[in-house]
Coordinates of C-alpha atoms in Angstrom, one line a residue:
A1 CA 101.4 99.3 58.1
A2 CA 97.8 100.0 59.1
H3 CA 98.9 101.5 62.4
K4 CA 101.3 103.8 60.5
A5 CA 98.6 104.8 58.1
T6 CA 96.2 105.8 61.0
E7 CA 99.0 107.6 62.8
G8 CA 99.8 109.6 59.7
S9 CA 96.1 110.3 58.9
P10 CA 94.0 109.6 62.0
H11 CA 90.9 111.0 60.4
S12 CA 91.2 108.8 57.3
A13 CA 88.1 106.6 57.0
R14 CA 89.9 104.1 54.7
A15 CA 92.9 103.8 57.0
Q16 CA 90.7 103.2 60.1
F17 CA 88.6 100.7 58.0
A18 CA 91.7 98.8 57.0
L19 CA 92.9 98.7 60.6
G20 CA 89.4 97.6 61.8
R21 CA 89.2 94.8 59.3
L22 CA 92.6 93.5 60.4
Y23 CA 91.5 93.5 64.0
A24 CA 88.3 91.7 63.1
L25 CA 90.3 89.0 61.3
R26 CA 92.4 88.6 64.5
H27 CA 89.1 88.3 66.6
Q28 CA 90.1 91.4 68.5
D29 CA 86.5 92.6 68.6
A30 CA 86.9 95.7 70.9
D31 CA 89.8 97.1 68.9
A32 CA 87.9 96.4 65.6
I33 CA 84.9 98.2 67.0
S34 CA 87.0 101.2 68.0
A35 CA 88.8 101.5 64.6
L36 CA 85.6 100.9 62.6
T37 CA 83.6 103.5 64.7
K38 CA 86.3 106.0 63.8
A39 CA 86.0 105.1 60.1
V40 CA 82.2 105.7 60.2
Q41 CA 82.7 108.9 62.1
A42 CA 85.2 110.1 59.5
N43 CA 82.8 109.2 56.6
P44 CA 79.2 108.5 57.7
Q45 CA 78.3 107.4 54.1
F46 CA 81.0 104.6 54.2
A47 CA 78.5 101.7 54.1
A48 CA 81.2 99.0 53.9
A49 CA 82.8 100.3 57.2
Q50 CA 79.3 100.4 58.8
L51 CA 78.7 96.8 57.7
E52 CA 82.0 95.6 59.1
L53 CA 81.2 97.5 62.4
A54 CA 77.9 95.6 62.6
R55 CA 79.7 92.3 62.1
S56 CA 82.2 93.2 64.9
Y57 CA 79.3 94.1 67.2
L58 CA 77.8 90.7 66.4
A59 CA 81.1 88.9 67.0
A60 CA 81.3 90.6 70.4
G61 CA 77.7 89.5 71.3
R62 CA 76.4 93.0 71.2
L63 CA 73.2 92.2 69.3
K64 CA 71.3 95.5 69.8
E65 CA 74.2 97.6 68.6
A66 CA 74.8 95.1 65.7
E67 CA 71.1 95.4 64.7
Q68 CA 71.2 99.2 64.8
A69 CA 74.4 99.4 62.8
T70 CA 73.0 97.0 60.2
R71 CA 69.8 99.0 59.9
D72 CA 72.0 102.2 59.4
V73 CA 73.7 100.4 56.5
I74 CA 70.4 99.4 54.9
E75 CA 69.2 103.0 55.2
K76 CA 72.2 104.2 53.3
A77 CA 72.3 101.3 50.8
P78 CA 68.9 99.7 50.7
R79 CA 69.8 97.1 48.0
M80 CA 72.9 95.8 49.8
G81 CA 72.1 92.1 50.1
E82 CA 74.9 91.4 52.6
A83 CA 73.4 93.9 55.0
R84 CA 69.9 92.4 54.8
L85 CA 71.3 88.9 55.3
L86 CA 73.2 90.1 58.3
L87 CA 70.1 91.8 59.7
A88 CA 68.2 88.5 59.3
R89 CA 70.9 86.6 61.2
I90 CA 71.0 89.1 64.0
I91 CA 67.3 89.4 64.7
L92 CA 67.0 85.6 64.4
L93 CA 69.6 85.3 67.2
D94 CA 67.6 87.8 69.1
G95 CA 64.6 85.5 68.9
Q96 CA 62.6 87.6 66.4
R97 CA 61.7 84.8 64.0
E98 CA 59.0 86.5 62.0
Q99 CA 61.0 89.6 61.5
A100 CA 64.0 87.5 60.4
Q101 CA 61.8 85.8 57.8
A102 CA 60.6 89.1 56.5
A103 CA 64.2 90.4 56.2
I104 CA 65.4 87.3 54.4
D105 CA 62.4 87.2 52.1
I106 CA 63.4 90.6 50.7
V107 CA 66.8 89.3 49.7
A108 CA 65.5 86.0 48.5
R109 CA 63.3 87.8 45.9
D110 CA 66.4 89.3 44.3
F111 CA 68.9 86.5 44.9
P112 CA 66.8 83.3 45.3
D113 CA 69.7 80.8 44.6
A114 CA 72.5 82.6 46.4
P115 CA 74.2 80.2 48.9
A116 CA 74.2 82.8 51.7
V117 CA 70.4 83.3 51.2
Q118 CA 69.7 79.6 51.3
T119 CA 71.9 79.2 54.4
E120 CA 70.0 81.9 56.3
L121 CA 66.7 80.4 55.1
G122 CA 67.9 77.0 56.5
M123 CA 68.7 78.6 59.8
I124 CA 65.3 80.1 60.1
E125 CA 63.6 76.8 59.3
L126 CA 65.8 75.0 61.7
N127 CA 64.9 77.6 64.4
R128 CA 61.2 76.8 63.6
G129 CA 61.9 73.1 64.0
N130 CA 61.2 72.4 60.3
R131 CA 64.1 70.1 59.8
A132 CA 63.1 68.9 56.3
A133 CA 62.9 72.4 54.9
A134 CA 66.1 73.3 56.7
R135 CA 67.9 70.3 55.2
A136 CA 66.7 71.2 51.7
A137 CA 67.9 74.8 52.0
F138 CA 71.3 73.8 53.4
A139 CA 71.7 71.2 50.6
K140 CA 70.9 73.8 48.0
A141 CA 73.4 76.2 49.5
L142 CA 76.1 73.5 49.5
A143 CA 75.4 72.5 46.0
Q144 CA 75.9 76.1 44.8
D145 CA 79.0 76.6 47.0
P146 CA 80.7 73.3 48.0
S147 CA 83.3 75.1 50.1
A148 CA 80.7 76.8 52.3
I149 CA 81.3 75.7 55.9
T150 CA 78.0 76.7 57.6
P151 CA 75.6 74.6 55.5
L152 CA 78.1 71.7 55.6
A153 CA 78.2 71.9 59.4
Q154 CA 74.4 72.1 59.7
L155 CA 73.8 69.2 57.4
T156 CA 76.4 67.1 59.4
R157 CA 74.6 67.9 62.6
L158 CA 71.2 67.0 61.1
D159 CA 72.6 63.7 59.8
I160 CA 74.1 62.8 63.2
R161 CA 70.8 63.6 65.0
D162 CA 68.9 61.6 62.4
G163 CA 71.1 58.6 62.7
R164 CA 72.6 59.0 59.2
A165 CA 76.2 58.4 60.2
D166 CA 77.2 57.1 56.8
A167 CA 75.8 60.2 55.0
A168 CA 77.6 62.5 57.4
R169 CA 80.9 60.7 56.9
A170 CA 80.6 60.6 53.1
R171 CA 79.9 64.3 52.9
L172 CA 82.8 65.3 55.2
D173 CA 85.2 62.9 53.5
A174 CA 84.3 64.4 50.1
A175 CA 84.9 67.9 51.4
L176 CA 88.2 66.9 52.9
A177 CA 89.3 65.3 49.6
R178 CA 88.7 68.7 48.0
E179 CA 90.4 70.8 50.7
P180 CA 92.6 68.5 52.9
H181 CA 94.5 71.4 54.6
R182 CA 91.6 73.6 55.6
A183 CA 91.7 74.1 59.3
E184 CA 88.0 74.9 60.0
L185 CA 86.9 71.9 57.9
L186 CA 89.3 69.6 59.7
S187 CA 88.0 70.9 63.0
L188 CA 84.4 70.3 61.9
A189 CA 85.2 66.8 60.8
G190 CA 87.0 66.1 64.0
Q191 CA 84.0 67.2 66.1
A192 CA 81.7 65.1 63.9
Y193 CA 83.8 62.0 64.2
S194 CA 83.9 62.5 68.0
A195 CA 80.1 62.7 68.1
L196 CA 80.0 59.5 66.0
G197 CA 82.2 57.7 68.6
D198 CA 85.3 57.5 66.4
A199 CA 87.8 58.9 68.8
S200 CA 90.9 57.9 66.9
S201 CA 89.8 59.7 63.7
A202 CA 88.6 62.7 65.7
E203 CA 92.0 63.0 67.4
R204 CA 93.8 62.7 64.0
L205 CA 91.7 65.3 62.3
L206 CA 91.9 67.8 65.2
K207 CA 95.6 67.4 65.4
Q208 CA 95.8 68.2 61.7
A209 CA 93.6 71.2 62.3
L210 CA 96.0 72.5 64.9

């Protein structure tokens, strides 16, 4: 349907945006970038398309282009929290710790308790080696959004490294009780049980994920 829309209206920003998002969901990053670039060219003020383009650049490992695309979004929509969070993530991956902190601080002033903000703060603290602060931020994010996979994964890894196997298992088992058929959660639990030396549980969970 999206292909038909773009064939009928090749210069429609919304049609190209819809096609680009579908490609992104299928992890076809090059095709997503192509369609989303056309969407932005058709409507340079289309901030949502520009943000999705930045995410696709990031998924493709093209950090510099992702950073520039995100900065373009912020220039058009300076109060878009999603864009500032994405910028913090990108520049942290690029090794720019202080700049990442500055970017996240701006969002944290407006949305201090938002799970996504706490997750990014946790990643920054983890990158600094401040495990206690990272753990506190991830725990706060998970308390606000129990279905969030990133803070759950990071807390699980911290528990395993710190020898807190029981805590890791309890948190994962509680999450699985809430969402027993969520593939990414089953995969995370399978990897964790494998790291904990429980091969049979790991195999069972990973088969369920598949």
